């Protein structure tokens, strides 16, 4: 039943109708997915608001776009690769191949860590070249967006790290299938966010 | 009973049973304990805010009589009072405390779906409160930017707390938002996923609808405040100029270049207006249940009430700029936002009518929760009407930043939700503690508070018409009328009385914990699930061996023919018919 159809029911007339078989049919995995979905909605709003705010600020004439360091392309590639690895982990976990999951999860994690180190390196480079946050709003926006995106990646790494270490400590794939599933979705999503951030940075 | 076996599949996911004192009472993952922790912290920090308001009132009522009150402490008190009341008291109490306590019990779940995250939510909240309060002890003191924290003034030297206080405020808000997000994810997902068998969305009590919608609003609105806070932290700490415009002060440039302070206002109010409904919607929901239960009548127009909650939630995202009429904007914008503001009044007014009609010919029991619920109808109509008035650009511009506004928003979003909170605490006190509160003390509390708040805020509207500005420490020689000072002194006396009255309330809560007479299992004869737990004070896991099954909506009060004046949600139609209920046949 669609949400609006549900809202149109007349509860005072209905008794005993059991068209709501919860929670018997609900598996915990589904609940976790709903939770993740709600969370993704929240970060969508968060990044959307950051974009709007920065966009409004970019209309002012003191905004001097910064020429993106070429290392950013490499980092983007790393992030894409980590997403690919996560995808591999997901399909391996669906097939129940513990080893492949282990390898892919590790690859995804390591690539992400390198991505984050790369981002830090870019910050270092920019600061050495005199692109301080305070010297131009465009610089500030760059630091801000990469910081917020990186913080979200770090949060993901925490969960992925627990999963990965669990696998290395000998956990079976069934017991981590759910976190692999959720991490993969999250990784793809943050890749998408990153591509939008990157596009925004390139376009200004 | 094959159903029961299926319904209890959730046993496969074992509940985390606490063993030691620490995991049971401190780092608890039980939603009821987290709710109480949230509630106590919120009330504690709320008392600080109450104290601050009394300091302000002392100055306004009796200027120059108290040497410890300076213009700086005054504006710092205004700021901290406002922010604590709105965010750290009301939001935390309504969602963190009531949301946590009521959602699993009212939808028939064993706990929140992510109990660990729920626990983290509380500890982050506590951390945010601590960070906020450290502001008072930093050099320069707490921030004095006004609760709206508008830049550039909030982070420019000369404003109290521009160095340290504002940082602690912004950091604390960011932590609070993280806490809220963890809680909000739980509230929303629990309502979506953990309802018991038979609990369809449209059988949920309105309390849950209000809390559920408010949680969604919060999840989408708080990010705006987060963005504003993070960008302002950049401005304050790194010297960026997201918001900070070029400023020349005493011939010296501040170093910042061309930021956009109005951008902050947009972000702030994109959060700030939905925030009004984040505290209002749970209150709307709970007051509906209180009125229906204590009037022994079904809520009038349940579907309309649900639709109104959803509609108000949606519209509340497109009215924010009515707070910015005086910030300078395109007149067409002003027109748009004035229109949406008036539109949102339609579902709101509808709710007020439905509450009133629910009382019509009801079997009203004037016990303490009901008194507060009816008190709410008064204060809310009052604050709502002045809100309609201020929603019009032409009326708002001369009244902006006067005491009329202070009177308005205290009535509508200060006093009204507080009335519901008091009512709700009295209503659910027997469930939480297993004992009844002292009735006489409760009634005294109600009458002093209700009459007291009117003597505080009604005269403020009059002061506003005279042009008395808000956020002023003293009016240096300007006498708006002969009586202004006398009115202010009276308000202060009323405020002191109301303030002290709240101690009576706290005393009642604590005293009744030990000495209150043991409550019956369902003292109010309510239909909703939380009153039908196997234990009077529900234990860990709430429902004992098997989850409840819901057969009807939450408002079967005084069903024609039935020998008892309420049919619990768990009662099947056979049982209802055996009680003689008519009109309850399967349709
Ligand atoms: C006994 C109860 C209360 C008293 C006596 C009181 C008194 C005051 C006073 C004197 C001011 C400052 C007015 C000015 O100089 O501009 C103020 C501001 C404010 N109060 Fe209250 N208040 C009370 C309860 C509440 C509650 C429950 C709320 C919750 C919404 C609230 C929210 C605010 C806000 C948002 C401001 C504006 C702060 C600012 O201008 O930045 N107050 N209150
Ligand atoms: Cu508003």
mmCIF file of N, CA and C in Angstrom, chain A residues 2-100:
data_model
loop_
_atom_site.group_PDB
_atom_site.id
_atom_site.type_symbol
_atom_site.label_atom_id
_atom_site.label_comp_id
_atom_site.label_asym_id
_atom_site.label_seq_id
_atom_site.Cartn_x
_atom_site.Cartn_y
_atom_site.Cartn_z
ATOM 1 N N UNK A 2 0.528 2.189 -0.825
ATOM 2 C CA UNK A 2 1.345 3.393 -0.849
ATOM 3 C C UNK A 2 1.091 4.192 0.425
ATOM 4 N N UNK A 3 2.016 5.085 0.704
ATOM 5 C CA UNK A 3 1.918 5.874 1.922
ATOM 6 C C UNK A 3 0.601 6.656 1.962
ATOM 7 N N UNK A 4 0.228 7.230 0.816
ATOM 8 C CA UNK A 4 -0.977 8.060 0.814
ATOM 9 C C UNK A 4 -2.246 7.222 0.967
ATOM 10 N N UNK A 5 -2.219 6.017 0.363
ATOM 11 C CA UNK A 5 -3.353 5.121 0.573
ATOM 12 C C UNK A 5 -3.474 4.776 2.048
ATOM 13 N N UNK A 6 -2.326 4.536 2.673
ATOM 14 C CA UNK A 6 -2.350 4.203 4.097
ATOM 15 C C UNK A 6 -2.970 5.334 4.902
ATOM 16 N N UNK A 7 -2.577 6.558 4.529
ATOM 17 C CA UNK A 7 -3.077 7.704 5.287
ATOM 18 C C UNK A 7 -4.585 7.854 5.127
ATOM 19 N N UNK A 8 -5.159 7.243 4.091
ATOM 20 C CA UNK A 8 -6.584 7.420 3.841
ATOM 21 C C UNK A 8 -7.434 6.350 4.522
ATOM 22 N N UNK A 9 -6.801 5.380 5.204
ATOM 23 C CA UNK A 9 -7.610 4.348 5.841
ATOM 24 C C UNK A 9 -8.342 4.926 7.044
ATOM 25 N N UNK A 10 -9.440 4.250 7.407
ATOM 26 C CA UNK A 10 -10.240 4.737 8.532
ATOM 27 C C UNK A 10 -10.065 3.765 9.691
ATOM 28 N N UNK A 11 -9.127 4.041 10.562
ATOM 29 C CA UNK A 11 -8.764 3.051 11.577
ATOM 30 C C UNK A 11 -9.904 2.736 12.530
ATOM 31 N N UNK A 12 -10.844 3.676 12.708
ATOM 32 C CA UNK A 12 -11.887 3.404 13.699
ATOM 33 C C UNK A 12 -12.895 2.381 13.198
ATOM 34 N N UNK A 13 -12.894 2.114 11.888
ATOM 35 C CA UNK A 13 -13.832 1.120 11.364
ATOM 36 C C UNK A 13 -13.217 -0.270 11.336
ATOM 37 N N UNK A 14 -11.887 -0.327 11.344
ATOM 38 C CA UNK A 14 -11.254 -1.620 11.146
ATOM 39 C C UNK A 14 -10.893 -2.247 12.479
ATOM 40 N N UNK A 15 -11.229 -3.520 12.593
ATOM 41 C CA UNK A 15 -10.768 -4.225 13.770
ATOM 42 C C UNK A 15 -10.157 -5.524 13.348
ATOM 43 N N UNK A 16 -9.192 -5.918 14.119
ATOM 44 C CA UNK A 16 -8.614 -7.255 13.964
ATOM 45 C C UNK A 16 -7.942 -7.487 12.619
ATOM 46 N N UNK A 17 -8.147 -6.605 11.629
ATOM 47 C CA UNK A 17 -7.527 -6.892 10.341
ATOM 48 C C UNK A 17 -6.029 -6.929 10.529
ATOM 49 N N UNK A 18 -5.460 -7.980 10.065
ATOM 50 C CA UNK A 18 -4.052 -8.220 10.373
ATOM 51 C C UNK A 18 -3.183 -7.973 9.157
ATOM 52 N N UNK A 19 -3.454 -6.875 8.474
ATOM 53 C CA UNK A 19 -2.638 -6.680 7.280
ATOM 54 C C UNK A 19 -1.279 -6.093 7.633
ATOM 55 N N UNK A 20 -0.971 -6.090 8.890
ATOM 56 C CA UNK A 20 0.344 -5.601 9.272
ATOM 57 C C UNK A 20 1.073 -6.694 10.024
ATOM 58 N N UNK A 21 1.697 -7.616 9.296
ATOM 59 C CA UNK A 21 2.209 -8.812 9.937
ATOM 60 C C UNK A 21 3.517 -8.603 10.694
ATOM 61 N N UNK A 22 3.942 -7.361 10.870
ATOM 62 C CA UNK A 22 5.188 -7.152 11.583
ATOM 63 C C UNK A 22 5.083 -7.679 13.000
ATOM 64 N N UNK A 23 6.194 -7.943 13.662
ATOM 65 C CA UNK A 23 7.537 -7.893 13.122
ATOM 66 C C UNK A 23 7.990 -9.250 12.606
ATOM 67 N N UNK A 24 7.031 -10.199 12.523
ATOM 68 C CA UNK A 24 7.452 -11.552 12.204
ATOM 69 C C UNK A 24 8.214 -11.615 10.891
ATOM 70 N N UNK A 25 7.771 -10.810 9.916
ATOM 71 C CA UNK A 25 8.395 -10.901 8.600
ATOM 72 C C UNK A 25 9.635 -10.053 8.451
ATOM 73 N N UNK A 26 9.920 -9.279 9.471
ATOM 74 C CA UNK A 26 11.004 -8.312 9.309
ATOM 75 C C UNK A 26 12.304 -8.922 9.801
ATOM 76 N N UNK A 27 13.266 -8.971 8.921
ATOM 77 C CA UNK A 27 14.572 -9.470 9.352
ATOM 78 C C UNK A 27 15.408 -8.292 9.798
ATOM 79 N N UNK A 28 16.283 -8.495 10.756
ATOM 80 C CA UNK A 28 17.108 -7.384 11.251
ATOM 81 C C UNK A 28 17.871 -6.699 10.121
ATOM 82 N N UNK A 29 18.269 -7.474 9.112
ATOM 83 C CA UNK A 29 19.038 -6.884 8.027
ATOM 84 C C UNK A 29 18.247 -5.770 7.358
ATOM 85 N N UNK A 30 16.940 -6.021 7.205
ATOM 86 C CA UNK A 30 16.123 -5.026 6.538
ATOM 87 C C UNK A 30 16.071 -3.745 7.369
ATOM 88 N N UNK A 31 15.971 -3.925 8.684
ATOM 89 C CA UNK A 31 15.940 -2.768 9.570
ATOM 90 C C UNK A 31 17.226 -1.960 9.452
ATOM 91 N N UNK A 32 18.351 -2.650 9.422
ATOM 92 C CA UNK A 32 19.613 -1.930 9.295
ATOM 93 C C UNK A 32 19.662 -1.171 7.979
ATOM 94 N N UNK A 33 19.101 -1.767 6.930
ATOM 95 C CA UNK A 33 19.112 -1.071 5.640
ATOM 96 C C UNK A 33 18.240 0.168 5.683
ATOM 97 N N UNK A 34 17.078 0.047 6.326
ATOM 98 C CA UNK A 34 16.229 1.225 6.455
ATOM 99 C C UNK A 34 16.983 2.315 7.225
ATOM 100 N N UNK A 35 17.659 1.900 8.298
ATOM 101 C CA UNK A 35 18.431 2.869 9.074
ATOM 102 C C UNK A 35 19.473 3.563 8.218
ATOM 103 N N UNK A 36 20.190 2.779 7.415
ATOM 104 C CA UNK A 36 21.218 3.371 6.563
ATOM 105 C C UNK A 36 20.585 4.319 5.550
ATOM 106 N N UNK A 37 19.450 3.902 5.021
ATOM 107 C CA UNK A 37 18.773 4.735 4.032
ATOM 108 C C UNK A 37 18.409 6.090 4.637
ATOM 109 N N UNK A 38 17.849 6.058 5.864
ATOM 110 C CA UNK A 38 17.503 7.321 6.516
ATOM 111 C C UNK A 38 18.761 8.160 6.714
ATOM 112 N N UNK A 39 19.848 7.486 7.117
ATOM 113 C CA UNK A 39 21.087 8.222 7.341
ATOM 114 C C UNK A 39 21.585 8.856 6.045
ATOM 115 N N UNK A 40 21.502 8.118 4.938
ATOM 116 C CA UNK A 40 21.946 8.690 3.667
ATOM 117 C C UNK A 40 21.094 9.908 3.301
ATOM 118 N N UNK A 41 19.805 9.838 3.634
ATOM 119 C CA UNK A 41 18.954 11.006 3.377
ATOM 120 C C UNK A 41 19.480 12.206 4.161
ATOM 121 N N UNK A 42 19.900 11.953 5.388
ATOM 122 C CA UNK A 42 20.400 13.057 6.211
ATOM 123 C C UNK A 42 21.676 13.642 5.599
ATOM 124 N N UNK A 43 22.610 12.770 5.206
ATOM 125 C CA UNK A 43 23.837 13.370 4.645
ATOM 126 C C UNK A 43 23.582 13.996 3.286
ATOM 127 N N UNK A 44 22.617 13.501 2.551
ATOM 128 C CA UNK A 44 22.275 14.179 1.308
ATOM 129 C C UNK A 44 21.901 15.625 1.602
ATOM 130 N N UNK A 45 21.051 15.779 2.608
ATOM 131 C CA UNK A 45 20.642 17.126 2.976
ATOM 132 C C UNK A 45 21.839 17.948 3.420
ATOM 133 N N UNK A 46 22.705 17.332 4.203
ATOM 134 C CA UNK A 46 23.869 18.051 4.717
ATOM 135 C C UNK A 46 24.728 18.565 3.573
ATOM 136 N N UNK A 47 25.076 17.678 2.649
ATOM 137 C CA UNK A 47 25.944 18.105 1.559
ATOM 138 C C UNK A 47 25.219 19.084 0.640
ATOM 139 N N UNK A 48 23.941 18.845 0.430
ATOM 140 C CA UNK A 48 23.169 19.764 -0.397
ATOM 141 C C UNK A 48 23.249 21.177 0.178
ATOM 142 N N UNK A 49 23.094 21.273 1.497
ATOM 143 C CA UNK A 49 23.127 22.601 2.112
ATOM 144 C C UNK A 49 24.518 23.212 2.018
ATOM 145 N N UNK A 50 25.550 22.374 2.174
ATOM 146 C CA UNK A 50 26.905 22.896 1.989
ATOM 147 C C UNK A 50 27.060 23.446 0.568
ATOM 148 N N UNK A 51 26.573 22.680 -0.412
ATOM 149 C CA UNK A 51 26.709 23.119 -1.804
ATOM 150 C C UNK A 51 25.990 24.440 -2.019
ATOM 151 N N UNK A 52 24.746 24.509 -1.538
ATOM 152 C CA UNK A 52 23.980 25.740 -1.753
ATOM 153 C C UNK A 52 24.705 26.917 -1.118
ATOM 154 N N UNK A 53 25.156 26.716 0.127
ATOM 155 C CA UNK A 53 25.805 27.819 0.832
ATOM 156 C C UNK A 53 27.057 28.271 0.084
ATOM 157 N N UNK A 54 27.846 27.303 -0.360
ATOM 158 C CA UNK A 54 29.089 27.668 -1.027
ATOM 159 C C UNK A 54 28.795 28.294 -2.384
ATOM 160 N N UNK A 55 27.771 27.788 -3.005
ATOM 161 C CA UNK A 55 27.373 28.369 -4.282
ATOM 162 C C UNK A 55 26.991 29.837 -4.112
ATOM 163 N N UNK A 56 26.219 30.119 -3.054
ATOM 164 C CA UNK A 56 25.817 31.508 -2.821
ATOM 165 C C UNK A 56 27.036 32.379 -2.532
ATOM 166 N N UNK A 57 27.978 31.798 -1.795
ATOM 167 C CA UNK A 57 29.173 32.574 -1.456
ATOM 168 C C UNK A 57 30.019 32.821 -2.694
ATOM 169 N N UNK A 58 29.996 31.857 -3.626
ATOM 170 C CA UNK A 58 30.850 31.979 -4.817
ATOM 171 C C UNK A 58 30.389 33.096 -5.737
ATOM 172 N N UNK A 59 29.176 33.596 -5.527
ATOM 173 C CA UNK A 59 28.690 34.681 -6.371
ATOM 174 C C UNK A 59 29.386 36.010 -6.089
ATOM 175 N N UNK A 60 30.081 36.072 -4.960
ATOM 176 C CA UNK A 60 30.719 37.342 -4.614
ATOM 177 C C UNK A 60 32.022 37.501 -5.378
ATOM 178 N N UNK A 61 32.362 38.775 -5.635
ATOM 179 C CA UNK A 61 33.473 38.961 -6.567
ATOM 180 C C UNK A 61 34.847 38.639 -6.004
ATOM 181 N N UNK A 62 34.951 38.545 -4.661
ATOM 182 C CA UNK A 62 36.276 38.243 -4.115
ATOM 183 C C UNK A 62 36.630 36.768 -4.256
ATOM 184 N N UNK A 63 35.732 35.974 -4.812
ATOM 185 C CA UNK A 63 35.959 34.542 -4.969
ATOM 186 C C UNK A 63 36.932 34.309 -6.119
ATOM 187 N N UNK A 64 38.104 33.786 -5.815
ATOM 188 C CA UNK A 64 39.068 33.481 -6.880
ATOM 189 C C UNK A 64 39.242 31.963 -6.921
ATOM 190 N N UNK A 65 38.668 31.366 -7.957
ATOM 191 C CA UNK A 65 38.686 29.908 -8.026
ATOM 192 C C UNK A 65 40.116 29.401 -7.944
ATOM 193 N N UNK A 66 40.292 28.276 -7.256
ATOM 194 C CA UNK A 66 41.659 27.758 -7.161
ATOM 195 C C UNK A 66 41.828 26.666 -8.208
ATOM 196 N N UNK A 67 43.012 26.619 -8.796
ATOM 197 C CA UNK A 67 43.215 25.612 -9.829
ATOM 198 C C UNK A 67 43.482 24.287 -9.129
ATOM 199 N N UNK A 68 42.646 23.313 -9.422
ATOM 200 C CA UNK A 68 42.695 22.066 -8.672
ATOM 201 C C UNK A 68 44.025 21.363 -8.890
ATOM 202 N N UNK A 69 44.648 20.917 -7.786
ATOM 203 C CA UNK A 69 45.893 20.153 -7.934
ATOM 204 C C UNK A 69 45.600 18.878 -8.730
ATOM 205 N N UNK A 70 46.538 18.504 -9.622
ATOM 206 C CA UNK A 70 46.248 17.358 -10.487
ATOM 207 C C UNK A 70 46.192 16.063 -9.686
ATOM 208 N N UNK A 71 46.809 16.090 -8.485
ATOM 209 C CA UNK A 71 46.758 14.901 -7.640
ATOM 210 C C UNK A 71 45.316 14.513 -7.307
ATOM 211 N N UNK A 72 44.430 15.494 -7.375
ATOM 212 C CA UNK A 72 43.029 15.235 -7.075
ATOM 213 C C UNK A 72 42.433 14.174 -7.994
ATOM 214 N N UNK A 73 42.905 14.180 -9.250
ATOM 215 C CA UNK A 73 42.430 13.157 -10.193
ATOM 216 C C UNK A 73 42.859 11.772 -9.733
ATOM 217 N N UNK A 74 44.107 11.692 -9.260
ATOM 218 C CA UNK A 74 44.600 10.399 -8.770
ATOM 219 C C UNK A 74 43.762 9.933 -7.593
ATOM 220 N N UNK A 75 43.493 10.876 -6.692
ATOM 221 C CA UNK A 75 42.698 10.511 -5.523
ATOM 222 C C UNK A 75 41.315 10.026 -5.918
ATOM 223 N N UNK A 76 40.736 10.732 -6.885
ATOM 224 C CA UNK A 76 39.413 10.316 -7.347
ATOM 225 C C UNK A 76 39.460 8.887 -7.862
ATOM 226 N N UNK A 77 40.521 8.602 -8.614
ATOM 227 C CA UNK A 77 40.673 7.250 -9.148
ATOM 228 C C UNK A 77 40.754 6.237 -8.007
ATOM 229 N N UNK A 78 41.530 6.578 -6.966
ATOM 230 C CA UNK A 78 41.653 5.678 -5.819
ATOM 231 C C UNK A 78 40.291 5.370 -5.207
ATOM 232 N N UNK A 79 39.501 6.432 -5.094
ATOM 233 C CA UNK A 79 38.193 6.250 -4.467
ATOM 234 C C UNK A 79 37.300 5.363 -5.336
ATOM 235 N N UNK A 80 37.399 5.571 -6.651
ATOM 236 C CA UNK A 80 36.613 4.715 -7.550
ATOM 237 C C UNK A 80 37.040 3.263 -7.376
ATOM 238 N N UNK A 81 38.360 3.067 -7.307
ATOM 239 C CA UNK A 81 38.855 1.699 -7.153
ATOM 240 C C UNK A 81 38.361 1.080 -5.846
ATOM 241 N N UNK A 82 38.361 1.881 -4.787
ATOM 242 C CA UNK A 82 37.919 1.313 -3.512
ATOM 243 C C UNK A 82 36.449 0.920 -3.609
ATOM 244 N N UNK A 83 35.684 1.716 -4.336
ATOM 245 C CA UNK A 83 34.277 1.364 -4.526
ATOM 246 C C UNK A 83 34.145 0.061 -5.310
ATOM 247 N N UNK A 84 35.002 -0.090 -6.322
ATOM 248 C CA UNK A 84 34.978 -1.326 -7.115
ATOM 249 C C UNK A 84 35.301 -2.514 -6.206
ATOM 250 N N UNK A 85 36.318 -2.330 -5.358
ATOM 251 C CA UNK A 85 36.679 -3.411 -4.448
ATOM 252 C C UNK A 85 35.516 -3.759 -3.539
ATOM 253 N N UNK A 86 34.831 -2.738 -3.061
ATOM 254 C CA UNK A 86 33.700 -3.002 -2.174
ATOM 255 C C UNK A 86 32.605 -3.761 -2.912
ATOM 256 N N UNK A 87 32.407 -3.371 -4.157
ATOM 257 C CA UNK A 87 31.412 -4.087 -4.956
ATOM 258 C C UNK A 87 31.806 -5.560 -5.058
ATOM 259 N N UNK A 88 33.112 -5.781 -5.282
ATOM 260 C CA UNK A 88 33.608 -7.159 -5.340
ATOM 261 C C UNK A 88 33.336 -7.883 -4.034
ATOM 262 N N UNK A 89 33.566 -7.179 -2.932
ATOM 263 C CA UNK A 89 33.330 -7.805 -1.632
ATOM 264 C C UNK A 89 31.867 -8.188 -1.492
ATOM 265 N N UNK A 90 31.000 -7.296 -1.951
ATOM 266 C CA UNK A 90 29.577 -7.591 -1.802
ATOM 267 C C UNK A 90 29.192 -8.834 -2.601
ATOM 268 N N UNK A 91 29.638 -8.892 -3.870
ATOM 269 C CA UNK A 91 29.175 -10.056 -4.637
ATOM 270 C C UNK A 91 29.814 -11.332 -4.102
ATOM 271 N N UNK A 92 31.077 -11.210 -3.622
ATOM 272 C CA UNK A 92 31.697 -12.399 -3.040
ATOM 273 C C UNK A 92 30.944 -12.853 -1.797
ATOM 274 N N UNK A 93 30.496 -11.872 -1.008
ATOM 275 C CA UNK A 93 29.810 -12.255 0.228
ATOM 276 C C UNK A 93 28.459 -12.875 -0.090
ATOM 277 N N UNK A 94 27.845 -12.440 -1.193
ATOM 278 C CA UNK A 94 26.568 -13.074 -1.559
ATOM 279 C C UNK A 94 26.783 -14.521 -1.994
ATOM 280 N N UNK A 95 27.978 -14.750 -2.572
ATOM 281 C CA UNK A 95 28.259 -16.131 -2.982
ATOM 282 C C UNK A 95 28.865 -16.929 -1.824
ATOM 283 N N UNK A 96 29.139 -16.239 -0.714
ATOM 284 C CA UNK A 96 29.651 -16.951 0.452
ATOM 285 C C UNK A 96 31.128 -17.282 0.380
ATOM 286 N N UNK A 97 31.890 -16.511 -0.406
ATOM 287 C CA UNK A 97 33.326 -16.815 -0.521
ATOM 288 C C UNK A 97 34.118 -15.975 0.463
ATOM 289 N N UNK A 98 34.394 -16.569 1.612
ATOM 290 C CA UNK A 98 35.023 -15.808 2.685
ATOM 291 C C UNK A 98 36.339 -15.166 2.267
ATOM 292 N N UNK A 99 37.141 -15.907 1.544
ATOM 293 C CA UNK A 99 38.458 -15.376 1.207
ATOM 294 C C UNK A 99 38.385 -14.165 0.298
ATOM 295 N N UNK A 100 37.551 -14.271 -0.730
ATOM 296 C CA UNK A 100 37.410 -13.158 -1.656
ATOM 297 C C UNK A 100 36.888 -11.923 -0.930
#
